[in-house]
XYZ file of C-alpha atoms in Angstrom:
628
model
C -26.031 123.868 29.648
C -27.344 126.921 27.829
C -27.723 126.913 24.060
C -24.618 129.058 23.813
C -22.638 126.669 26.030
C -23.824 123.675 23.985
C -22.759 125.358 20.759
C -19.339 126.220 22.227
C -18.859 122.667 23.478
C -19.737 121.202 20.074
C -17.237 123.528 18.393
C -14.606 122.490 20.936
C -15.169 118.798 20.200
C -15.247 118.658 16.394
C -14.162 120.587 13.306
C -16.854 119.540 10.841
C -20.128 121.503 10.901
C -22.300 118.396 10.419
C -20.548 116.707 13.343
C -21.067 119.818 15.450
C -24.778 119.873 14.626
C -25.305 116.309 15.824
C -23.056 116.752 18.856
C -25.375 119.576 19.882
C -28.272 117.129 19.512
C -26.570 114.550 21.778
C -25.945 117.230 24.379
C -29.578 118.368 24.136
C -30.875 114.814 24.489
C -28.352 113.660 27.118
C -26.879 110.902 24.918
C -23.397 109.913 26.126
C -20.584 109.931 23.554
C -16.846 109.317 23.456
C -16.124 112.870 24.606
C -18.277 112.434 27.716
C -16.605 109.139 28.618
C -13.169 110.712 28.143
C -14.084 113.543 30.515
C -15.332 111.059 33.118
C -11.965 109.229 33.004
C -10.008 112.340 34.039
C -7.449 112.452 35.500
C -6.021 109.422 33.723
C -3.210 107.357 35.254
C 0.122 109.159 34.905
C 2.108 105.950 35.336
C 0.186 104.377 32.468
C 0.767 107.360 30.227
C 4.521 107.090 30.807
C 4.453 103.330 30.151
C 6.079 102.518 33.501
C 3.443 100.175 34.920
C 3.386 96.436 34.240
C 0.485 94.028 34.645
C 2.075 91.074 32.875
C 2.173 88.558 35.741
C 0.474 87.759 39.050
C 3.355 89.171 41.123
C 2.193 92.592 39.923
C 0.813 94.980 38.950
C 4.053 96.920 39.406
C 5.025 100.459 38.612
C 8.340 102.257 38.474
C 8.796 105.645 40.130
C 9.657 107.969 37.211
C 11.312 110.379 39.659
C 13.956 107.931 40.876
C 12.291 106.774 44.090
C 12.623 103.389 45.775
C 10.520 101.465 43.235
C 13.124 101.295 40.481
C 12.472 97.620 39.733
C 9.348 95.510 39.313
C 8.865 92.442 41.550
C 10.414 90.316 38.775
C 13.435 92.633 38.627
C 12.528 94.354 35.356
C 13.829 97.922 35.143
C 12.046 100.854 33.563
C 13.654 100.361 30.127
C 12.509 96.748 29.973
C 8.986 97.565 31.133
C 8.512 100.469 28.705
C 9.970 98.545 25.733
C 7.959 95.454 26.622
C 4.725 97.440 26.840
C 5.425 99.043 23.478
C 6.106 95.680 21.839
C 2.902 94.345 23.399
C 0.810 97.196 21.981
C 2.486 97.038 18.582
C 1.918 93.295 18.312
C -1.794 93.733 19.004
C -1.964 96.209 16.132
C 0.029 93.971 13.788
C -2.196 91.027 14.711
C -5.365 93.013 13.988
C -4.198 93.995 10.509
C -2.775 90.588 9.708
C -5.771 88.596 10.906
C -7.967 90.852 8.781
C -5.639 89.992 5.873
C -5.871 86.279 6.629
C -9.673 86.376 6.372
C -9.522 88.044 2.965
C -7.014 85.458 1.694
C -9.180 82.621 3.020
C -12.205 84.006 1.165
C -10.089 84.204 -1.978
C -9.269 80.521 -1.474
C -12.898 79.543 -0.871
C -13.986 81.553 -3.910
C -11.404 79.758 -6.039
C -12.711 76.430 -4.728
C -16.306 77.419 -5.500
C -17.442 77.750 -1.872
C -17.725 81.541 -1.608
C -21.388 82.479 -2.058
C -21.697 85.446 -4.424
C -17.989 86.232 -4.665
C -16.001 86.394 -7.877
C -12.525 87.421 -8.938
C -12.785 90.913 -10.400
C -9.169 91.876 -11.052
C -7.706 89.015 -13.057
C -4.765 91.150 -14.184
C -3.678 91.738 -10.589
C -4.187 88.053 -9.822
C -1.777 87.137 -12.616
C 0.730 89.786 -11.515
C 0.797 88.533 -7.926
C 0.926 84.933 -9.063
C 4.021 85.759 -11.099
C 5.616 87.349 -7.996
C 4.991 84.104 -6.151
C 6.431 81.994 -8.991
C 3.045 80.476 -9.863
C 2.504 79.333 -13.429
C -0.308 81.284 -15.142
C -0.098 80.404 -18.853
C -3.050 78.356 -20.036
C -4.457 77.892 -16.544
C -7.969 78.608 -15.279
C -8.392 81.732 -13.157
C -9.672 79.796 -10.148
C -6.708 77.397 -10.257
C -4.276 80.323 -10.206
C -6.235 81.998 -7.408
C -6.168 78.833 -5.325
C -2.397 78.477 -5.667
C -1.886 82.155 -4.837
C -4.125 82.023 -1.768
C -2.314 78.943 -0.479
C 1.042 80.616 -1.184
C 0.106 83.673 0.867
C -1.439 81.628 3.677
C 1.842 79.709 3.903
C 3.560 82.994 4.799
C 1.527 83.167 7.987
C 3.346 80.051 9.201
C 6.934 79.164 10.015
C 8.188 76.850 7.276
C 8.925 79.225 4.411
C 10.883 81.686 6.604
C 10.428 84.697 4.328
C 7.626 86.954 3.078
C 7.387 87.263 -0.684
C 5.706 90.686 -0.627
C 8.655 92.115 1.343
C 10.749 91.468 -1.767
C 9.015 94.505 -3.270
C 11.216 96.775 -1.136
C 14.310 98.255 -2.816
C 17.507 96.250 -2.415
C 19.102 99.033 -0.347
C 16.222 98.892 2.151
C 16.267 95.101 2.353
C 20.017 95.166 2.973
C 19.410 97.379 6.030
C 16.847 94.896 7.307
C 19.256 91.979 6.774
C 22.200 93.712 8.464
C 20.062 94.754 11.435
C 18.373 91.390 11.729
C 14.841 92.746 11.292
C 13.928 91.122 7.959
C 10.452 89.671 8.658
C 10.375 85.865 8.503
C 6.623 85.284 8.530
C 3.457 87.045 9.622
C 2.293 84.980 12.593
C 5.785 84.002 13.737
C 6.869 87.551 14.567
C 3.697 88.213 16.564
C 3.916 84.940 18.489
C 7.605 85.506 19.200
C 6.769 89.008 20.451
C 4.293 87.502 22.925
C 7.004 85.078 24.047
C 9.594 87.823 24.492
C 7.357 89.916 26.763
C 6.703 86.986 29.094
C 8.413 87.375 32.452
C 11.980 86.119 32.419
C 12.592 86.239 28.645
C 13.798 89.396 26.848
C 15.090 92.074 29.251
C 17.200 94.060 26.756
C 15.271 97.120 25.599
C 17.285 97.375 22.358
C 16.589 93.738 21.542
C 12.896 94.219 22.316
C 12.650 97.275 20.081
C 14.442 95.578 17.193
C 11.905 92.801 17.341
C 9.164 95.437 17.426
C 10.537 96.748 14.119
C 10.604 93.259 12.622
C 7.052 92.556 13.807
C 5.805 95.793 12.291
C 7.455 94.923 8.959
C 5.635 91.586 8.959
C 2.431 93.636 9.167
C 3.163 96.363 6.620
C 4.885 94.164 4.038
C 2.920 91.039 5.037
C -0.517 90.946 6.632
C -1.698 94.414 5.626
C -0.322 94.080 2.114
C -2.006 90.686 1.723
C -5.318 92.278 2.806
C -4.953 95.052 0.269
C -3.864 92.899 -2.662
C -6.403 90.124 -2.168
C -9.242 92.624 -1.599
C -8.295 94.188 -4.931
C -8.372 90.771 -6.622
C -11.815 89.983 -5.191
C -13.502 93.383 -5.430
C -11.423 95.305 -7.957
C -8.406 97.602 -7.712
C -9.657 101.131 -6.967
C -9.640 103.814 -9.633
C -10.578 107.474 -9.086
C -14.278 108.150 -8.650
C -16.412 110.807 -7.038
C -18.896 110.510 -4.227
C -19.997 112.423 -1.109
C -19.165 112.416 2.590
C -20.226 113.622 6.077
C -23.409 112.979 8.094
C -25.529 114.658 5.426
C -25.153 111.457 3.400
C -27.917 109.937 5.555
C -31.385 110.093 4.034
C -34.576 111.388 5.577
C -36.730 109.334 3.195
C -34.856 106.055 2.750
C -33.882 103.105 4.927
C -30.424 103.998 6.236
C -27.904 101.201 6.769
C -24.472 102.147 8.153
C -21.642 99.724 7.286
C -18.917 100.062 9.909
C -15.673 98.293 10.733
C -12.758 97.258 8.546
C -13.151 94.178 6.426
C -14.981 94.601 3.072
C -16.056 90.950 2.840
C -19.617 91.297 4.199
C -20.150 94.993 3.541
C -19.313 94.631 -0.152
C -21.820 91.792 -0.315
C -24.487 94.027 1.277
C -23.765 96.592 -1.436
C -24.388 93.934 -4.081
C -27.529 92.504 -2.464
C -29.108 95.943 -1.850
C -29.752 96.109 -5.598
C -32.255 93.244 -5.287
C -35.597 94.539 -6.717
C -37.547 92.569 -4.122
C -35.772 94.371 -1.292
C -36.338 97.742 -2.941
C -40.018 96.901 -3.323
C -40.183 95.838 0.313
C -38.682 99.166 1.397
C -41.352 101.035 -0.544
C -44.058 98.918 1.058
C -42.746 100.023 4.451
C -43.055 103.664 3.457
C -39.446 104.349 2.464
C -38.267 105.663 -0.897
C -35.442 103.166 -1.155
C -32.367 101.833 0.633
C -29.487 104.164 1.470
C -26.156 102.514 2.255
C -23.413 104.623 3.827
C -19.956 103.661 5.024
C -18.247 104.406 8.310
C -14.565 104.322 9.319
C -12.322 102.005 7.221
C -15.174 99.858 5.912
C -16.466 103.149 4.574
C -13.142 103.803 2.858
C -13.213 100.345 1.253
C -16.749 100.883 -0.104
C -16.112 104.463 -1.159
C -13.046 103.756 -3.257
C -14.418 100.682 -5.052
C -18.170 101.346 -5.301
C -18.616 105.061 -4.664
C -20.789 104.379 -1.609
C -21.205 107.654 0.356
C -19.052 107.872 3.473
C -20.907 109.114 6.572
C -17.850 109.612 8.732
C -14.877 108.359 10.678
C -14.232 106.581 13.980
C -15.800 109.396 16.066
C -18.921 109.586 13.882
C -20.379 106.167 14.719
C -22.410 107.458 17.679
C -23.307 110.672 15.887
C -24.769 108.770 12.926
C -27.096 106.894 15.288
C -27.948 110.116 17.105
C -29.417 111.571 13.912
C -32.347 109.288 14.730
C -32.421 108.135 11.110
C -30.364 104.931 11.133
C -32.326 101.695 10.848
C -29.276 99.416 11.074
C -25.584 99.602 11.815
C -23.650 96.549 10.617
C -20.212 95.995 12.136
C -17.434 93.423 11.888
C -14.420 94.395 14.010
C -11.897 97.037 15.065
C -12.672 100.613 16.183
C -16.247 99.784 17.227
C -17.321 101.170 20.602
C -18.381 98.389 22.943
C -21.061 100.787 24.193
C -22.637 101.235 20.755
C -25.750 99.202 21.758
C -26.347 101.749 24.554
C -26.332 104.574 22.006
C -28.579 102.587 19.683
C -30.915 101.937 22.615
C -31.663 105.670 22.783
C -33.200 105.428 19.311
C -34.710 102.700 17.123
C -31.388 101.582 15.567
C -30.551 97.865 15.426
C -26.847 96.985 15.647
C -25.721 93.790 13.894
C -22.472 92.077 14.814
C -21.214 89.586 12.245
C -17.836 88.177 13.342
C -17.166 85.328 15.756
C -14.243 87.352 17.091
C -16.250 90.585 17.519
C -19.412 89.856 19.458
C -20.932 92.677 21.564
C -23.632 92.175 24.173
C -26.904 93.870 23.288
C -26.528 93.499 19.531
C -28.160 91.130 17.015
C -25.617 88.525 15.970
C -25.721 87.341 12.359
C -22.648 85.239 11.770
C -20.951 85.897 8.475
C -19.355 83.022 6.585
C -18.193 83.053 2.958
C -20.546 80.202 2.138
C -23.606 82.136 3.404
C -22.485 85.701 2.651
C -25.306 86.567 0.254
C -27.998 85.044 2.494
C -26.661 86.900 5.560
C -26.529 90.189 3.686
C -30.109 89.680 2.456
C -31.379 88.896 5.954
C -29.734 91.957 7.516
C -31.128 94.312 4.867
C -34.585 92.813 5.313
C -34.460 93.371 9.099
C -33.317 96.948 8.533
C -36.249 97.590 6.210
C -38.681 96.151 8.744
C -37.272 98.588 11.292
C -38.058 101.674 9.179
C -41.615 102.184 10.564
C -40.107 102.370 14.058
C -38.271 105.598 13.201
C -39.583 108.606 15.182
C -39.697 111.524 12.710
C -39.822 114.011 15.579
C -36.337 112.922 16.704
C -34.712 112.939 13.273
C -32.150 115.583 12.449
C -29.987 115.170 9.351
C -27.516 117.931 8.464
C -27.579 119.422 5.003
C -24.915 119.744 2.312
C -22.735 116.656 1.959
C -19.189 117.299 0.760
C -18.011 116.065 -2.623
C -14.897 113.823 -2.638
C -12.644 112.143 -5.195
C -11.247 108.829 -3.922
C -9.617 105.627 -5.119
C -5.982 106.495 -5.820
C -4.362 103.072 -5.730
C -0.650 102.814 -6.467
C -1.467 101.303 -9.856
C -3.788 104.206 -10.718
C -1.205 106.823 -9.807
C 1.492 105.072 -11.856
C -0.834 104.647 -14.835
C -1.861 108.321 -14.687
C 1.821 109.247 -14.892
C 2.264 107.144 -18.047
C 3.354 103.871 -16.459
C 6.469 105.312 -14.841
C 7.156 107.610 -11.907
C 9.604 109.679 -13.961
C 7.185 112.662 -14.346
C 6.704 112.768 -10.567
C 10.430 112.327 -9.955
C 11.164 115.127 -12.441
C 8.707 117.408 -10.626
C 10.383 116.602 -7.298
C 13.863 117.151 -8.722
C 12.747 120.482 -10.213
C 11.268 121.475 -6.845
C 7.778 121.913 -8.312
C 6.773 119.323 -5.725
C 9.094 119.360 -2.701
C 8.233 115.866 -1.484
C 5.406 113.679 -0.278
C 3.878 112.944 3.151
C 1.500 110.150 4.141
C -0.978 111.266 6.821
C -2.719 108.336 8.474
C -4.517 107.323 11.627
C -7.526 107.880 13.764
C -9.394 110.334 15.996
C -8.540 110.867 19.655
C -10.516 112.921 22.215
C -7.248 114.523 23.326
C -7.527 116.702 20.227
C -10.479 118.382 18.478
C -11.825 115.877 15.961
C -10.109 116.215 12.565
C -8.211 119.410 13.518
C -4.787 117.729 13.372
C -5.427 116.005 10.041
C -6.915 119.025 8.285
C -4.480 121.624 9.605
C -1.443 119.520 8.766
C -2.671 118.621 5.279
C -3.479 122.242 4.437
C -0.090 123.410 5.680
C 1.833 120.769 3.725
C 0.121 121.336 0.390
C 0.650 125.077 0.843
C 4.382 124.249 1.009
C 4.182 122.257 -2.281
C 4.285 118.891 -0.512
C 1.949 116.261 -1.973
C -0.190 114.489 0.648
C -1.457 110.910 0.452
C -3.882 109.641 3.077
C -5.646 106.582 4.407
C -8.121 105.768 7.174
C -9.779 108.425 9.306
C -7.268 111.009 8.133
C -8.575 110.688 4.585
C -12.165 110.980 5.851
C -11.315 114.108 7.844
C -9.843 115.810 4.794
C -12.772 114.632 2.694
C -15.206 116.334 5.056
C -13.049 119.467 4.882
C -13.179 119.643 1.088
C -9.535 118.744 0.458
C -10.234 115.614 -1.644
C -11.448 117.453 -4.727
C -9.415 118.901 -7.622
C -10.621 122.402 -6.674
C -8.550 122.109 -3.468
C -5.535 122.805 -5.677
C -6.391 126.460 -5.049
C -5.138 125.912 -1.478
C -1.810 124.431 -2.616
C 1.451 126.125 -3.412
C 1.968 127.238 -6.984
C 4.086 124.256 -7.998
C 1.864 121.510 -6.570
C -1.261 123.328 -7.757
C 0.023 123.392 -11.341
C 0.621 119.625 -11.319
C -2.805 118.920 -9.790
C -4.580 121.117 -12.334
C -2.698 119.468 -15.189
C -3.744 115.988 -14.010
C -7.173 116.977 -12.651
C -6.448 115.521 -9.229
C -6.685 116.814 -5.639
C -3.500 117.815 -3.765
C -4.539 115.317 -1.062
C -4.958 111.806 -2.473
C -7.269 109.224 -0.889
C -5.457 105.857 -0.925
C -7.868 103.753 1.119
C -8.315 102.170 4.530
C -5.712 101.618 7.260
C -4.437 98.325 5.800
C -3.919 100.308 2.598
C -0.988 102.090 4.197
C 0.705 99.199 2.415
C -0.141 101.016 -0.850
C 2.009 103.903 0.414
C 4.878 101.465 1.010
C 4.603 100.113 -2.545
C 4.422 103.650 -3.937
C 7.584 104.627 -2.055
C 9.349 101.389 -3.014
C 8.651 101.796 -6.721
C 9.811 105.428 -6.757
C 12.972 104.457 -4.864
C 13.706 101.643 -7.305
C 13.334 103.980 -10.288
C 15.814 106.325 -8.615
C 18.142 103.498 -7.598
C 18.050 104.388 -3.892
C 16.507 103.059 -0.693
C 13.206 104.281 0.735
C 15.138 106.019 3.501
C 16.781 108.275 0.895
C 13.510 109.681 -0.463
C 12.198 113.168 0.467
C 9.094 111.769 2.100
C 7.548 111.600 5.562
C 4.661 110.234 7.571
C 2.359 111.583 10.267
C -0.397 110.356 12.579
C -1.769 113.548 14.167
C -4.722 111.990 16.031
C -3.805 108.323 16.458
C -5.253 106.191 19.255
C -4.994 102.548 18.145
C -2.345 99.874 18.597
C -2.583 99.466 14.823
C -1.211 102.982 14.446
C 1.845 101.999 16.512
C 2.513 99.194 14.077
C 1.964 101.454 11.044
C 4.258 104.159 12.414
C 6.947 101.607 13.223
C 6.877 99.945 9.805
C 7.067 103.408 8.250
C 10.182 104.223 10.294
C 11.647 100.734 9.796
C 11.204 101.175 6.040
C 12.941 104.569 6.121
C 10.038 107.017 6.483
C 10.463 109.755 9.128
C 7.202 109.820 11.111
C 5.685 112.430 13.439
C 3.090 111.447 16.037
C 0.595 114.014 17.302
C -0.239 112.039 20.460
C 2.710 110.996 22.693
C 3.203 107.206 22.827
C 3.526 105.609 26.277
C 7.318 105.551 26.289
C 8.289 108.762 28.042
C 9.078 106.912 31.271
C 12.299 105.568 29.733
C 14.831 108.034 28.367
C 16.735 105.168 26.755
C 13.714 103.932 24.793
C 12.778 107.493 23.885
C 16.267 108.368 22.662
C 16.576 105.200 20.591
C 13.303 105.779 18.750
C 13.750 109.533 18.311
C 17.439 109.518 17.438
C 19.312 106.201 17.606
C 17.251 104.534 14.902
C 18.381 107.216 12.425
C 21.705 105.414 12.254
C 19.891 102.290 11.062
C 17.104 103.346 8.690
C 17.923 107.052 8.119
C 14.580 107.867 9.723
C 13.098 108.242 13.196
C 10.027 109.071 15.242
C 9.161 112.555 16.472
C 6.310 113.710 18.692
C 4.643 117.089 18.073
C 1.034 117.872 19.074
C 0.910 121.142 17.096
C 0.156 120.316 13.419
C 1.814 123.544 12.211
C 5.046 122.609 13.978
C 4.618 119.080 12.615
C 4.654 120.581 9.128
C 7.918 122.363 10.022
C 9.486 119.062 11.128
C 8.372 117.214 7.995
C 9.525 120.004 5.683
C 12.924 120.065 7.405
C 13.251 116.307 6.947
C 12.273 116.560 3.278
C 14.856 119.303 2.776
C 17.494 117.139 4.511
C 16.773 114.259 2.149
C 16.696 116.576 -0.882
C 20.103 117.955 0.059
C 21.527 114.447 0.437
C 20.209 113.610 -3.053
C 21.760 116.843 -4.328
C 18.444 118.185 -5.587
């Protein structure tokens, strides 16, 4: 490729200038990335994209002819509606399991900390601990913090099982919303039970009714959003502190030319937060200097990056698609990962440079990496060992192959639900008044990932800019929040891009028009925010002028998030078509039929400007129904 062709290709792949700079470097050096692998997979299977193929049993794989040919039934007799609904439930359950198992690990560390077995951990938010304990009916007066924490952890862990038959955190939803769940039979009963039952239902010869399958998909997603994900968020806050607004920097320019760079990537903050603590050890800093470095530079990546950014102000190097690009700068001594959204080929990328990749979870091993098993009882020792190995790797860096972009972008992050409520004076009335007056038309949560089907970050940034211009407040999590951070939308000065009404509110409060609310499990913060506003208004979540969007989603977790949004009453637009278009019945139920249940539905729209039109129309519909 010529220099001009390389530049054009980089601009086609990504929106951010620092990403483009390093993409050009990978193209120059012949380093394969996600975009190259996507191109090599073309054309992708059309049957798979429609969701009409089934590989569930050894009589298959089967596929249904979407054009009405002879193959209208699988070998087992399943029709296209059953196969499409079953595949969707399968994918959704994987996503719910990922979030919920992440949550389980955080709760278990809370338990071990309370019992004195968690090395280096402590309970930082005692106020939140007491508040949650009260929700769970646990006595707090006159009791030691660790005793309360132990009872709370055991109470939440019980909700993963089958005895209790209800999830306490789901009680946070407004009564009107819970009544819909009860009438429809989708009230979640426990976290693990719904996922296990989903696996049972998709076994050959069990559930063949697409409506029944989809209703259970809704219930399973609710057990994630109001269960596993919410447990992860709340217990992380108790252990590491509930986020409050702070400023930091983002993009690949956060890497340092002079320091030992350690990239913390994945989702769970348990080890990465410990590395942040241990990196302050004077002996390690001295060791780095002895190796010729001017210190240790920690940066976050993906949702681990969001967790570290919002609680500790650790710079955020990038999102899901930036993991290979960070290594390709030639300046990363170590990348430490736990699980979720980590390329299995990352050791191949690291092998092109001097980077060492450390895997740390028994459930997330990758061949070609250095495995350092993380356990709560050895967390500090493991963190110390990894940092030491990273420092020892610094002399192996080849300065001739280092390229670090300039000018990191400033961001303001850490808008937890508690922070937003406190900033408004302890009640949502000022925000409700602004919505009633039309100063703010409504609110949209933009969430999700990157996907090579769309230019990196284009969907997130374009949609967010368009919504704030229309006086619609945006809240974000995950890679969406990182995309808008890189684009300069997470600073108070971005109010200049908002409509007059929203801009006036942002300037008054000194906040950005796009609020960073955390990692992907922190979509549960958006649920709590919506629930508390609805309760102050005396309505259900489905009555609020709000919406959701996932412009660049790729993960099964996003299917679960989108479904618990819709099941809770939040109209949600997907930028990438889900694999359901092979069944008109499944498609019609999710895009229209579900409106009769939750007053919300899914829509699919690849164009972010048209997505803004859909969300604004929905907000106006809800405003009209509320007579505002």
